[in-house]
mmCIF file of C-alpha atoms and ligand atoms in Angstrom:
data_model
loop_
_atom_site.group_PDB
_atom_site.id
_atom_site.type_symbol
_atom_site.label_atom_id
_atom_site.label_comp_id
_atom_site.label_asym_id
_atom_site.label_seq_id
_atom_site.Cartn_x
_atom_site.Cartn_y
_atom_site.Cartn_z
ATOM 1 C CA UNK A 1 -37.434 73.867 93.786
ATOM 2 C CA UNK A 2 -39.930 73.707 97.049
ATOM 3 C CA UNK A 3 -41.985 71.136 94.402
ATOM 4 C CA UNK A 4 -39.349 69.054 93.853
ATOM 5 C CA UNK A 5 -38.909 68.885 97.850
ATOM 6 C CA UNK A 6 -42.403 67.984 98.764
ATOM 7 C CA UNK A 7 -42.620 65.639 95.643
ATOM 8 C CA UNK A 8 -39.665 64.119 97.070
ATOM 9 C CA UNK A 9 -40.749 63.564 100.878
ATOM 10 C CA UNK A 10 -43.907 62.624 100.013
ATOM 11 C CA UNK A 11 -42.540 59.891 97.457
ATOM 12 C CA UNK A 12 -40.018 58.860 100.153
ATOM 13 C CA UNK A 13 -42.744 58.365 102.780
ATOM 14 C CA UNK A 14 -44.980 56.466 100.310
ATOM 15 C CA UNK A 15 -42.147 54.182 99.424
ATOM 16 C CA UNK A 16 -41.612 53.806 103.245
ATOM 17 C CA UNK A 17 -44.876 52.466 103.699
ATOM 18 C CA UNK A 18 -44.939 50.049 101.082
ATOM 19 C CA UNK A 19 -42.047 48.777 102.083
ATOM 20 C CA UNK A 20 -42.593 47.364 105.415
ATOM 21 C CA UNK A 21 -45.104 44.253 103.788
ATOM 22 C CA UNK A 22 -44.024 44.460 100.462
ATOM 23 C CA UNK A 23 -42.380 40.773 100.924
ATOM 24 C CA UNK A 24 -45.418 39.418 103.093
ATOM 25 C CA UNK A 25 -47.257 36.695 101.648
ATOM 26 C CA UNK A 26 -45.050 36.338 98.633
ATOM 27 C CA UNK A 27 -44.345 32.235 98.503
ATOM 28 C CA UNK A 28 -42.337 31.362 95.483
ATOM 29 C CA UNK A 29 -39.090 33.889 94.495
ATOM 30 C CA UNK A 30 -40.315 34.936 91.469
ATOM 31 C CA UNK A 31 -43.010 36.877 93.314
ATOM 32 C CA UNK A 32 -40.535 38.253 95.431
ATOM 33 C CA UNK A 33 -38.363 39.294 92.996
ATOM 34 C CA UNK A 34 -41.073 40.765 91.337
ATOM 35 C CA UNK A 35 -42.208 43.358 94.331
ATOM 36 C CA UNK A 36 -38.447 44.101 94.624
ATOM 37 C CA UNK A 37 -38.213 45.189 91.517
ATOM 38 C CA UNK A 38 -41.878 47.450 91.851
ATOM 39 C CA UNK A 39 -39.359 49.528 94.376
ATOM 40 C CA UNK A 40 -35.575 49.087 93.962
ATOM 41 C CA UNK A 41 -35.877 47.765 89.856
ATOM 42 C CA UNK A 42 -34.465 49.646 87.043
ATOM 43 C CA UNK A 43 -38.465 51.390 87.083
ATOM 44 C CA UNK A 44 -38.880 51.495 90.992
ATOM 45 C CA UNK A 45 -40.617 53.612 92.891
ATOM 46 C CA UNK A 46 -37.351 54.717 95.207
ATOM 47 C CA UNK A 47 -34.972 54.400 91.787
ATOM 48 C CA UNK A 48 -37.420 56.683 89.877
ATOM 49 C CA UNK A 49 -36.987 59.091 93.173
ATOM 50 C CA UNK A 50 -33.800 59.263 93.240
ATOM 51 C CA UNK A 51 -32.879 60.943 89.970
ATOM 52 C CA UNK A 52 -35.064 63.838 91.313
ATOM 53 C CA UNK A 53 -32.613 64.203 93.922
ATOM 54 C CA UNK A 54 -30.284 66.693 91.828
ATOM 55 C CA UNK A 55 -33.112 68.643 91.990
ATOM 56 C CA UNK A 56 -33.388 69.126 95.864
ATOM 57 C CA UNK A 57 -32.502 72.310 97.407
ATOM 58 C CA UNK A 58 -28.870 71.943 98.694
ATOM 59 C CA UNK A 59 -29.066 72.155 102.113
ATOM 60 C CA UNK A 60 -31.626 69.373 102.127
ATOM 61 C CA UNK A 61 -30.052 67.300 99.602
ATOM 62 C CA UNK A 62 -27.588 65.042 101.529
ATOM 63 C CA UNK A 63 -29.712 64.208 104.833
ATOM 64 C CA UNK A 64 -32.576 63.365 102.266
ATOM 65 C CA UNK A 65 -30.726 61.512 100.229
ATOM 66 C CA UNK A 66 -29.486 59.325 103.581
ATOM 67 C CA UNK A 67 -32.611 59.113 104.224
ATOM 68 C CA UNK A 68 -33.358 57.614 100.716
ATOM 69 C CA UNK A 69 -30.240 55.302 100.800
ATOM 70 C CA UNK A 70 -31.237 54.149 104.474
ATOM 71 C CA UNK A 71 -34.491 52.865 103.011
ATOM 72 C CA UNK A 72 -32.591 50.747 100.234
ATOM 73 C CA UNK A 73 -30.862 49.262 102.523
ATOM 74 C CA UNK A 74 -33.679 48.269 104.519
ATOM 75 C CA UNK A 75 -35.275 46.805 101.281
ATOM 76 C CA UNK A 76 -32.783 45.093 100.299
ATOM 77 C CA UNK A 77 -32.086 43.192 103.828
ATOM 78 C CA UNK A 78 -35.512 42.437 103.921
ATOM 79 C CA UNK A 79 -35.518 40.822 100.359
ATOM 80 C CA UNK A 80 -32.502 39.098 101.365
ATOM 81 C CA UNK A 81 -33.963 37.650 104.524
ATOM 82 C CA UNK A 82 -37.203 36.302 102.550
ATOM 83 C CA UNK A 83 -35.288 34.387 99.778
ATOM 84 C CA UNK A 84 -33.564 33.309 102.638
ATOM 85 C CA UNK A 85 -36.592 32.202 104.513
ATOM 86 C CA UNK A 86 -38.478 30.770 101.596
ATOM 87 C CA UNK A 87 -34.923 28.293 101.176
ATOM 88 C CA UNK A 88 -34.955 27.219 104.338
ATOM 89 C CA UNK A 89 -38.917 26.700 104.390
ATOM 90 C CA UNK A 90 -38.274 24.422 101.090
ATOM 91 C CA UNK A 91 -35.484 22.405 103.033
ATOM 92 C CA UNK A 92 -37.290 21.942 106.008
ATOM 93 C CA UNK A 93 -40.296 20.187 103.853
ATOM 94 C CA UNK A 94 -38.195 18.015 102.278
ATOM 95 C CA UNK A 95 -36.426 17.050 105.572
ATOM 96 C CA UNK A 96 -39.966 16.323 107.105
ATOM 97 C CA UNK A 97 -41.553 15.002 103.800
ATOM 98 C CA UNK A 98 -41.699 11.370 102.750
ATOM 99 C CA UNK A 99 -38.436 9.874 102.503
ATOM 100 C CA UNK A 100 -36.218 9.472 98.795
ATOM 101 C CA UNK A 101 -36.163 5.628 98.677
ATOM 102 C CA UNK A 102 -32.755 5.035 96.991
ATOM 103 C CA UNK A 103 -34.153 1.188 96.376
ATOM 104 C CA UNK A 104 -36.051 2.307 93.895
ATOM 105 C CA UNK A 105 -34.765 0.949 90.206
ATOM 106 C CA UNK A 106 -34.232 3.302 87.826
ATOM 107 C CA UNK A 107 -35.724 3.925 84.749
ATOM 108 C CA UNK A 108 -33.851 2.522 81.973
ATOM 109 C CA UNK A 109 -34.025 3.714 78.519
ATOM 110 C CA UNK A 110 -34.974 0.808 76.234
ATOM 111 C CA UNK A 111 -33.197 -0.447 72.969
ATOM 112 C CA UNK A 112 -35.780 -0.128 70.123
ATOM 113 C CA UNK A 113 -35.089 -3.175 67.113
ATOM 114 C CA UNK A 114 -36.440 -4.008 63.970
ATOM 115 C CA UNK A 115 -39.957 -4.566 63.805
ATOM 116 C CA UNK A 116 -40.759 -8.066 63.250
ATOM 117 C CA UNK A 117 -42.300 -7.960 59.952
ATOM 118 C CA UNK A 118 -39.101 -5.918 58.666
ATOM 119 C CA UNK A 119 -37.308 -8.760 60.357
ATOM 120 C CA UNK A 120 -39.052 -11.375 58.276
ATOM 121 C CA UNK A 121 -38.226 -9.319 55.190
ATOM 122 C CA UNK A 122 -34.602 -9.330 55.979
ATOM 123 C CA UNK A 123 -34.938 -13.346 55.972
ATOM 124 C CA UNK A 124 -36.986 -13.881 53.234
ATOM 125 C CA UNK A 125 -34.400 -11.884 51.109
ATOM 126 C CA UNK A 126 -31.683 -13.261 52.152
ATOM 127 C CA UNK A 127 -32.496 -16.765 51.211
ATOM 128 C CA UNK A 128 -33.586 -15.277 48.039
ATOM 129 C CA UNK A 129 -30.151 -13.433 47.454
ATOM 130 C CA UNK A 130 -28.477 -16.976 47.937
ATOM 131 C CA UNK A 131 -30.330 -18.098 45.588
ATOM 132 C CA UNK A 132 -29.331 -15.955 43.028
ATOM 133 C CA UNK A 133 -32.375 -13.338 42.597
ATOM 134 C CA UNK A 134 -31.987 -8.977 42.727
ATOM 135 C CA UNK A 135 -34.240 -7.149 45.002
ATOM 136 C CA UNK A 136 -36.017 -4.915 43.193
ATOM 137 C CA UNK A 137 -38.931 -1.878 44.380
ATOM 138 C CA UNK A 138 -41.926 -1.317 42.000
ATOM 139 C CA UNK A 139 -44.653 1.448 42.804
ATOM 140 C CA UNK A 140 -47.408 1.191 45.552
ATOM 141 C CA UNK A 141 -49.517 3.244 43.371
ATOM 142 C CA UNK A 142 -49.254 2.202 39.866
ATOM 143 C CA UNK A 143 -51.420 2.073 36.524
ATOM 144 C CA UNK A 144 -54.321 -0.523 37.001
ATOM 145 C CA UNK A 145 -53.060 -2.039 33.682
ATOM 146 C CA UNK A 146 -49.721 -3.079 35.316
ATOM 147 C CA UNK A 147 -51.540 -4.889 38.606
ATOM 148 C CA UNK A 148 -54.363 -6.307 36.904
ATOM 149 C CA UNK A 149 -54.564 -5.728 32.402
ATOM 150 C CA UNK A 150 -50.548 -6.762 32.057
ATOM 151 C CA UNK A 151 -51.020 -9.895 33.968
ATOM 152 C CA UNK A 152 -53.318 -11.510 31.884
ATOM 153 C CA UNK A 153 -56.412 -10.620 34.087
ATOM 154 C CA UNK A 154 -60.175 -10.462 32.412
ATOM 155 C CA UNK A 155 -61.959 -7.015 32.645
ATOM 156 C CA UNK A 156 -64.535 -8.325 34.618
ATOM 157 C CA UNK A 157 -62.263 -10.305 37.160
ATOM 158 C CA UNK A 158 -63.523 -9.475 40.550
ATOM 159 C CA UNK A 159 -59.497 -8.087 41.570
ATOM 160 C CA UNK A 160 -60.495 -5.207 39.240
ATOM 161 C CA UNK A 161 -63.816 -4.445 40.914
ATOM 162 C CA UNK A 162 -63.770 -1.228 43.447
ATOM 163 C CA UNK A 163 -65.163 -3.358 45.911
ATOM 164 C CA UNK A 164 -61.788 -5.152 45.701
ATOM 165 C CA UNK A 165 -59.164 -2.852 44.775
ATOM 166 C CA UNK A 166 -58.158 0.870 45.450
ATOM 167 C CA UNK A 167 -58.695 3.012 42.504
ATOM 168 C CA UNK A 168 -57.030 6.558 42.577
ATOM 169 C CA UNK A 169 -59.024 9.319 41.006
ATOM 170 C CA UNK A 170 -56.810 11.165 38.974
ATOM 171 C CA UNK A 171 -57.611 14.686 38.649
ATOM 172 C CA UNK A 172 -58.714 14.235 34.602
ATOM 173 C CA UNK A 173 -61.389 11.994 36.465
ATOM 174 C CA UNK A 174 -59.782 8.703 34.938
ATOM 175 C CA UNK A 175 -59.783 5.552 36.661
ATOM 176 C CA UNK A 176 -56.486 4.123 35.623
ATOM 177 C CA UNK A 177 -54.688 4.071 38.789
ATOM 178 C CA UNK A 178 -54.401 1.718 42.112
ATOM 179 C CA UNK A 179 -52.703 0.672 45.257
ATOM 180 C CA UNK A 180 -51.380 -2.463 43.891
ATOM 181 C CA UNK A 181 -52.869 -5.216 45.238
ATOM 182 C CA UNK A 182 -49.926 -7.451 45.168
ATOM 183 C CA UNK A 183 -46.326 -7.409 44.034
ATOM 184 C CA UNK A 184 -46.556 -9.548 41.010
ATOM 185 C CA UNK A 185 -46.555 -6.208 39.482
ATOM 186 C CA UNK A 186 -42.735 -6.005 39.642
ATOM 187 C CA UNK A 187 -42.629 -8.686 36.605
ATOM 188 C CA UNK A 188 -44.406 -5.872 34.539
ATOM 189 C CA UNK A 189 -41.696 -3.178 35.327
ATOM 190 C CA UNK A 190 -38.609 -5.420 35.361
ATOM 191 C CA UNK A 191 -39.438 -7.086 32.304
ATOM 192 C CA UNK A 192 -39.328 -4.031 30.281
ATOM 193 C CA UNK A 193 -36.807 -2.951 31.648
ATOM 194 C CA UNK A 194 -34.165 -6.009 31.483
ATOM 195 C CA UNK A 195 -33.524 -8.407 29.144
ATOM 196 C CA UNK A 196 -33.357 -11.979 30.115
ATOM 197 C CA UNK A 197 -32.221 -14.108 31.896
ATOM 198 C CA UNK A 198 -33.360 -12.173 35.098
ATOM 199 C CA UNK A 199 -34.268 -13.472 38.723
ATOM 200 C CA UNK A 200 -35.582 -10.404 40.810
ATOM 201 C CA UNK A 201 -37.439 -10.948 44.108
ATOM 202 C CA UNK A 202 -39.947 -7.828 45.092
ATOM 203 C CA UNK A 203 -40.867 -7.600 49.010
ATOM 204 C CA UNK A 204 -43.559 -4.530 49.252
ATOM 205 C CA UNK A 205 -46.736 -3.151 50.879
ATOM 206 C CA UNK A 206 -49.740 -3.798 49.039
ATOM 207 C CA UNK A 207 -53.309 -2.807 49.536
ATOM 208 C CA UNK A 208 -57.177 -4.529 49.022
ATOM 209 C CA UNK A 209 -60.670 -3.544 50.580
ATOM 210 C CA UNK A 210 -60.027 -6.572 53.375
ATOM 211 C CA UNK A 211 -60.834 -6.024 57.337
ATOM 212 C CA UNK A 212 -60.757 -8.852 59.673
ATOM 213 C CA UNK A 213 -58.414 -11.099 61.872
ATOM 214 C CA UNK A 214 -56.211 -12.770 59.123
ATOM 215 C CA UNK A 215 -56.571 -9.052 56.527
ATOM 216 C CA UNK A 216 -54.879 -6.195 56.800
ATOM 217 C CA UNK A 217 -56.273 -3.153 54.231
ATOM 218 C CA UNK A 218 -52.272 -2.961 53.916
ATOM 219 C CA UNK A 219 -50.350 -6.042 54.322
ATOM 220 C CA UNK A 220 -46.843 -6.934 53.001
ATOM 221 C CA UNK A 221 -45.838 -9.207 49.972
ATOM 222 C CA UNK A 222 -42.780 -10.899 48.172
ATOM 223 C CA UNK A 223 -43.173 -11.550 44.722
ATOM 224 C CA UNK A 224 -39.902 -13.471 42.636
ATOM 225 C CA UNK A 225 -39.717 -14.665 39.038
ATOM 226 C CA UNK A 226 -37.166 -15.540 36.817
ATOM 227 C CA UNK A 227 -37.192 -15.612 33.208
ATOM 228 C CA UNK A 228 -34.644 -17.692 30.813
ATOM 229 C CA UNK A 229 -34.518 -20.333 27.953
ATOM 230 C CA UNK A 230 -35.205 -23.539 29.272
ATOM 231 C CA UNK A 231 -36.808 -22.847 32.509
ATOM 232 C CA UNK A 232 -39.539 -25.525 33.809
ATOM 233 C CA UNK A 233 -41.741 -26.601 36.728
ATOM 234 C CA UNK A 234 -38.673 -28.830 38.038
ATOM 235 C CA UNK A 235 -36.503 -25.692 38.617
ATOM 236 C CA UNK A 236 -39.664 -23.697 40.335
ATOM 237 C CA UNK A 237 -40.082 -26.809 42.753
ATOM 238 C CA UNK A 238 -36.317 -26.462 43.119
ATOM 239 C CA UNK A 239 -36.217 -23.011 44.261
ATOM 240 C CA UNK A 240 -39.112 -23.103 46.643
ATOM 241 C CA UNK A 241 -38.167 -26.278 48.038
ATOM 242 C CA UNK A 242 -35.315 -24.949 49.206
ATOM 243 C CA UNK A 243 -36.540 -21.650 50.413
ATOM 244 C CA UNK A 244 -39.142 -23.389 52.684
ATOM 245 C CA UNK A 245 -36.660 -25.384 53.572
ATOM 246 C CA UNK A 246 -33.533 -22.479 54.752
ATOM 247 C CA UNK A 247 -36.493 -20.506 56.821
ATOM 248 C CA UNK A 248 -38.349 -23.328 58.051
ATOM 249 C CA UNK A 249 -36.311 -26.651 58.654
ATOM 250 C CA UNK A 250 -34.438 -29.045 56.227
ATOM 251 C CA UNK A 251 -37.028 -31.952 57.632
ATOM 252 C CA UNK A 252 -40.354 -30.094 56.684
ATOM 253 C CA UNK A 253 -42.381 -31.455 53.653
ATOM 254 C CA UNK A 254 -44.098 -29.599 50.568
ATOM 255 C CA UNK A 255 -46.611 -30.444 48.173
ATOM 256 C CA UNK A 256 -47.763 -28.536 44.940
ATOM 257 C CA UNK A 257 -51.209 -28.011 44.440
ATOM 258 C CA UNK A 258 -53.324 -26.709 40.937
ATOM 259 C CA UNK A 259 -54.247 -23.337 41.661
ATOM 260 C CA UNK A 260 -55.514 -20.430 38.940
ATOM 261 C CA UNK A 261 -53.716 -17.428 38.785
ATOM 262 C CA UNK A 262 -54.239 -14.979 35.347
ATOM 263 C CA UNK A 263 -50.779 -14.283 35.218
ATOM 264 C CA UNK A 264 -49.506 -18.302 35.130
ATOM 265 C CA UNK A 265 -50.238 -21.802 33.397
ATOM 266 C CA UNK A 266 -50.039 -23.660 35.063
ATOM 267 C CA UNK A 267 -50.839 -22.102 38.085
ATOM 268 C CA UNK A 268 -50.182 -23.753 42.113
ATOM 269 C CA UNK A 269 -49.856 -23.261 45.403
ATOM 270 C CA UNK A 270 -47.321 -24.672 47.869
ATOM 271 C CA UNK A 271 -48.414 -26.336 51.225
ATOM 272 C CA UNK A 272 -45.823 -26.526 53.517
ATOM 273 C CA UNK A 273 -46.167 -29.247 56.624
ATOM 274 C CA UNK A 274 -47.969 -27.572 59.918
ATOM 275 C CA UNK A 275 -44.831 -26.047 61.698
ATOM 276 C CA UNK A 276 -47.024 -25.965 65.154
ATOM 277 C CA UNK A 277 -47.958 -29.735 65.087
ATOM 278 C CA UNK A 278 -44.558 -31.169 63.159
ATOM 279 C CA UNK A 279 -46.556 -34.195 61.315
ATOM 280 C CA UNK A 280 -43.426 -35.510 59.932
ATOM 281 C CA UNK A 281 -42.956 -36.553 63.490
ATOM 282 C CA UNK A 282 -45.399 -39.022 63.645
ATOM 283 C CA UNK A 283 -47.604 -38.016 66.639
ATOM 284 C CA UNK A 284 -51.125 -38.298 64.695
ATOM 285 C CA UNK A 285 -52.892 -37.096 67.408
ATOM 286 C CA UNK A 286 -51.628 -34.015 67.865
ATOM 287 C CA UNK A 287 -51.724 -33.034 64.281
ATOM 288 C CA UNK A 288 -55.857 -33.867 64.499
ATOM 289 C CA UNK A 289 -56.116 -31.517 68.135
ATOM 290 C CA UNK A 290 -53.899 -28.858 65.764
ATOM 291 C CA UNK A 291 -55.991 -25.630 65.742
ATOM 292 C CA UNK A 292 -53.540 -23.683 62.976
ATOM 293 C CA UNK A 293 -53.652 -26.618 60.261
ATOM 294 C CA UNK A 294 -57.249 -27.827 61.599
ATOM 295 C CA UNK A 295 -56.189 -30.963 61.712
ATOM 296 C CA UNK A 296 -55.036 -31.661 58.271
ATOM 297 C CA UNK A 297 -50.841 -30.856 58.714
ATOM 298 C CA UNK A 298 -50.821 -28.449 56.198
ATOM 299 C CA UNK A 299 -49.920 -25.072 55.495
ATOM 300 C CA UNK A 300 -50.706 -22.987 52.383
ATOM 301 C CA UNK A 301 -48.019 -20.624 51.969
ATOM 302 C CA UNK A 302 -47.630 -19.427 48.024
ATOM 303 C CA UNK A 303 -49.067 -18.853 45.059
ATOM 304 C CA UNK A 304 -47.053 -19.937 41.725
ATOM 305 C CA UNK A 305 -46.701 -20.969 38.761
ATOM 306 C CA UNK A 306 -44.499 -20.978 35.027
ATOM 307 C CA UNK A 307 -44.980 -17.147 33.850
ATOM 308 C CA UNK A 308 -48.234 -17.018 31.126
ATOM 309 C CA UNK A 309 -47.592 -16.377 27.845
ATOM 310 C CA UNK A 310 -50.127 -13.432 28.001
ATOM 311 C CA UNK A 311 -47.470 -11.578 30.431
ATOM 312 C CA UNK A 312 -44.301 -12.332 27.815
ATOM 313 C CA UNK A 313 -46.511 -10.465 24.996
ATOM 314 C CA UNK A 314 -47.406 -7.765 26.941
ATOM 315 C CA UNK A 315 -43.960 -6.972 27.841
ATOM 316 C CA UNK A 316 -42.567 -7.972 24.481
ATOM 317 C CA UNK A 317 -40.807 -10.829 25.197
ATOM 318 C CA UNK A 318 -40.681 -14.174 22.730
ATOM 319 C CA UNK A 319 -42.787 -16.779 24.776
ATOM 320 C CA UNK A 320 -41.001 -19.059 22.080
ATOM 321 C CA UNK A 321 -37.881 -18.391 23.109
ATOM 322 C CA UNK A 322 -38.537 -17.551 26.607
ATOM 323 C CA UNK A 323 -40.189 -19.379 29.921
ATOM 324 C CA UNK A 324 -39.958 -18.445 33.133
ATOM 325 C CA UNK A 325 -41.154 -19.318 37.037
ATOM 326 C CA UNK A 326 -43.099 -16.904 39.398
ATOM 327 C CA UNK A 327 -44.236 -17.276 43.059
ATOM 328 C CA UNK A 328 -45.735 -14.537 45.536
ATOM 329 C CA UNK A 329 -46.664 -14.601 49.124
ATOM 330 C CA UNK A 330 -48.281 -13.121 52.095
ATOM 331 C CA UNK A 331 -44.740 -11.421 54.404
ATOM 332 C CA UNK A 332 -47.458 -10.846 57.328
ATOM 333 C CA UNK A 333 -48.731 -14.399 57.304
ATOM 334 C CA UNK A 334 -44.944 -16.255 57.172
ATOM 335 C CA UNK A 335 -44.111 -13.704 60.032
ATOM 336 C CA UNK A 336 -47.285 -14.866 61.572
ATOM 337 C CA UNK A 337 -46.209 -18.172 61.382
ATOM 338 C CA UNK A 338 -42.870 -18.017 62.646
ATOM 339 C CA UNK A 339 -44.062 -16.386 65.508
ATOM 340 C CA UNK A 340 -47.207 -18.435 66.351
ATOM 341 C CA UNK A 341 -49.293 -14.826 65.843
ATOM 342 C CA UNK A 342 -52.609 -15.600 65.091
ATOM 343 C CA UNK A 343 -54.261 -11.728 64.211
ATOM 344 C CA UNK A 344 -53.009 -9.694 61.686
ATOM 345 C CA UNK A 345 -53.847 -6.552 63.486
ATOM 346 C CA UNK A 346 -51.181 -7.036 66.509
ATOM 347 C CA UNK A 347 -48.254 -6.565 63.513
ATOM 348 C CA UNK A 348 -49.643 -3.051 62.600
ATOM 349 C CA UNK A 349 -50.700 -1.576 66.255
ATOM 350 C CA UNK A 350 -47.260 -1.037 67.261
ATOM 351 C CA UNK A 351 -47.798 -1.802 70.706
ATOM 352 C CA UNK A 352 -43.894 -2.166 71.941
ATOM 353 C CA UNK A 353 -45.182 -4.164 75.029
ATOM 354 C CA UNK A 354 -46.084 -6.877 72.731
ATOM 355 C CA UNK A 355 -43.444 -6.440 69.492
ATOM 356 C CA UNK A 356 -40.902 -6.594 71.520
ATOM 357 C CA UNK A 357 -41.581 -10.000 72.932
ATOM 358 C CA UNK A 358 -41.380 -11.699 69.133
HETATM 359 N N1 DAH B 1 -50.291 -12.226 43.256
HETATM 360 C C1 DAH B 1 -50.922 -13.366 43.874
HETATM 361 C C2 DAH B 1 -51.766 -12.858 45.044
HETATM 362 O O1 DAH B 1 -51.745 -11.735 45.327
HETATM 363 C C3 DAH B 1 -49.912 -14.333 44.401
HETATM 364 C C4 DAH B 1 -49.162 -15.000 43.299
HETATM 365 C C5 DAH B 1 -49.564 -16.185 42.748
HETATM 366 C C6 DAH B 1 -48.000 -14.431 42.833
HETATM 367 C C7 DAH B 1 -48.855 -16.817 41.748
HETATM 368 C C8 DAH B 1 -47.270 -15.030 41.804
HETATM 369 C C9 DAH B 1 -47.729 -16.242 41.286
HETATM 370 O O2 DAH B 1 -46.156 -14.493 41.303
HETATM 371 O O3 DAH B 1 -46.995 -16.840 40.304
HETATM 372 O O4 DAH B 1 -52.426 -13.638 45.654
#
């Protein structure tokens, strides 16, 4: 019994003491709430005391246990006032602190878009839908025999060389897979898997060893073909014609070059008339000061050509029977051009500062 007394006046005196600057010094709340609860907690000092107090000797019990209740209250009103104090010591800085200038705009949240590459691709198909092709996907990795053997390409052609291309390892240690370096691979899967006639248009990402201002390593490409009896040069001039013509004005001129490709015979490319120094206007001198065409008011924009024999066999279609049309261009460079970009890089750094002005 007498322990339990001592332990408890000496406990109560103790807790007394550390009372009275407990709170001192304590700036933020969660430090004072913290050396409230080291006394008056769930685990305080004076809470821990007073389950003891059952154990006091009776006649000592209730003006002890005042006593005990006396200095809760004290801690608590001095809690109280230092919340209270640390309040009004935040209000008062913010009354004397720098003012809140309401003129101030806010900060909006900004409305993302298409990128404008994926823009381009939505108008490059589009014309192409009107014209009567499908949009078809083919693999970005693929079998090297569909991007280079397929399409009529040589062994040694330098497109097959890893200095070019992208092999793949595979993990038997063959060499048989690439990135595909262009789209024209979608003639390869489509053709074995329709039969003609067929028009399919391919927009994709394709990959080659190629780093500098006008080369992306990964850069985007549409490849189209069609395949039918009957089909000839006229109706490839026909289609392209017009296509230049929806995206880039009815008034703008194109010429058909000879051009090799494996996969075609014969094989061209299509200039299209400068678009930054109009020729077909007539002002001469400002088609030889033009820095895009270098002076000559032309554009080359495609690759084409009627669809090689070499392709039909390898796919199993009669090249008696059957001729068809194939073009394939750069995406990047047409969105380039329509947007008077002239490095490669600022379509792939994603810096919305500068996308979002095209
Ligand atoms: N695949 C060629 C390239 O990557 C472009 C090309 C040329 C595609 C002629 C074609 C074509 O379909 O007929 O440069």
């Amino acid at each position: 019994m007498s322990d339990t007394l001592e332990q408890f006046e000496q406990g109560l005196a103790e807790v007394a003491s550390a009372s009275t600057d407990a709170f001192q010094g304590r700036t933020t709340e969660q430090a004072l709430r913290e050396a409230n609860a080291k006394l008056v907690g769930p685990n305080g000092q004076l809470t821990k005391l007073m389950k003891l107090m059952k154990d006091l000797p009776a006649d000592r019990r209730r003006e002890l246990g005042q006593q005990a209740n006396a200095l809760k209250q004290e801690i608590q009103a001095a809690f109280d006032a230092s919340l209270e104090g640390l309040a009004k010591a935040a209000r008062e800085a913010e009354l004397t602190g720098p003012a809140l200038d309401p003129t101030l705009p806010g900060r909006h949240a900004r409305r993302g878009r298409l990128h404008p590459l994926t823009r381009t691709i939505h108008q490059l198909v589009d014309v192409f839908l009107a014209l009567g092709f499908d949009v078809e996907e083919a693999p970005e990795i693929d079998f090297a025999a569909n991007c280079f053997d397929k399409l009529g390409f040589p062994p040694d052609h330098p497109a097959t060389d890893m200095q070019d291309s992208f092999f793949v390892q595979r993990p038997g240690g063959e060499l048989d897979v690439v990135l595909r370096t262009h789209t024209t691979t979608i003639q390869i899967h489509q053709m074995l898997q329709r039969k003609p006639p067929m028009a399919v248009i391919c927009p994709g990402a394709v990959y080659r060893r190629d780093d500098d201002a006008t080369h992306s390593p990964m850069f985007a490409q549409i490849d189209g073909f069609a395949v039918d009896e009957g089909l000839t040069f006229a109706h490839l001039k026909g289609v392209l014609t017009a296509f230049v013509r929806r995206l880039f004005g009815d008034e703008v001129p194109v010429r058909f070059r000879p051009s090799y490709f494996p996969f075609v015979e014969p094989g061209g490319e299509l200039d299209m008339g400068c678009v930054f120094c109009e020729p077909w206007k007539g002002d001469a001198g400002r088609t030889r000061a033009c820095r895009v065409c270098k002076g000559t008011g032309w554009m080359e924009i495609l690759g084409c050509g009627m669809i090689h024999p070499v392709v039909f066999e390898a796919v199993g279609i009669d090249p008696k029977r059957y001729t068809g049309f194939a073009f394939g261009m750069g995406i990047d460079r047409i969105s380039m051009l329509r947007h008077g970009i002239s490095n490669i890089r600022l379509l792939y750094e994603n810096d919305a500062r500068f996308l979002g002005r095209l």
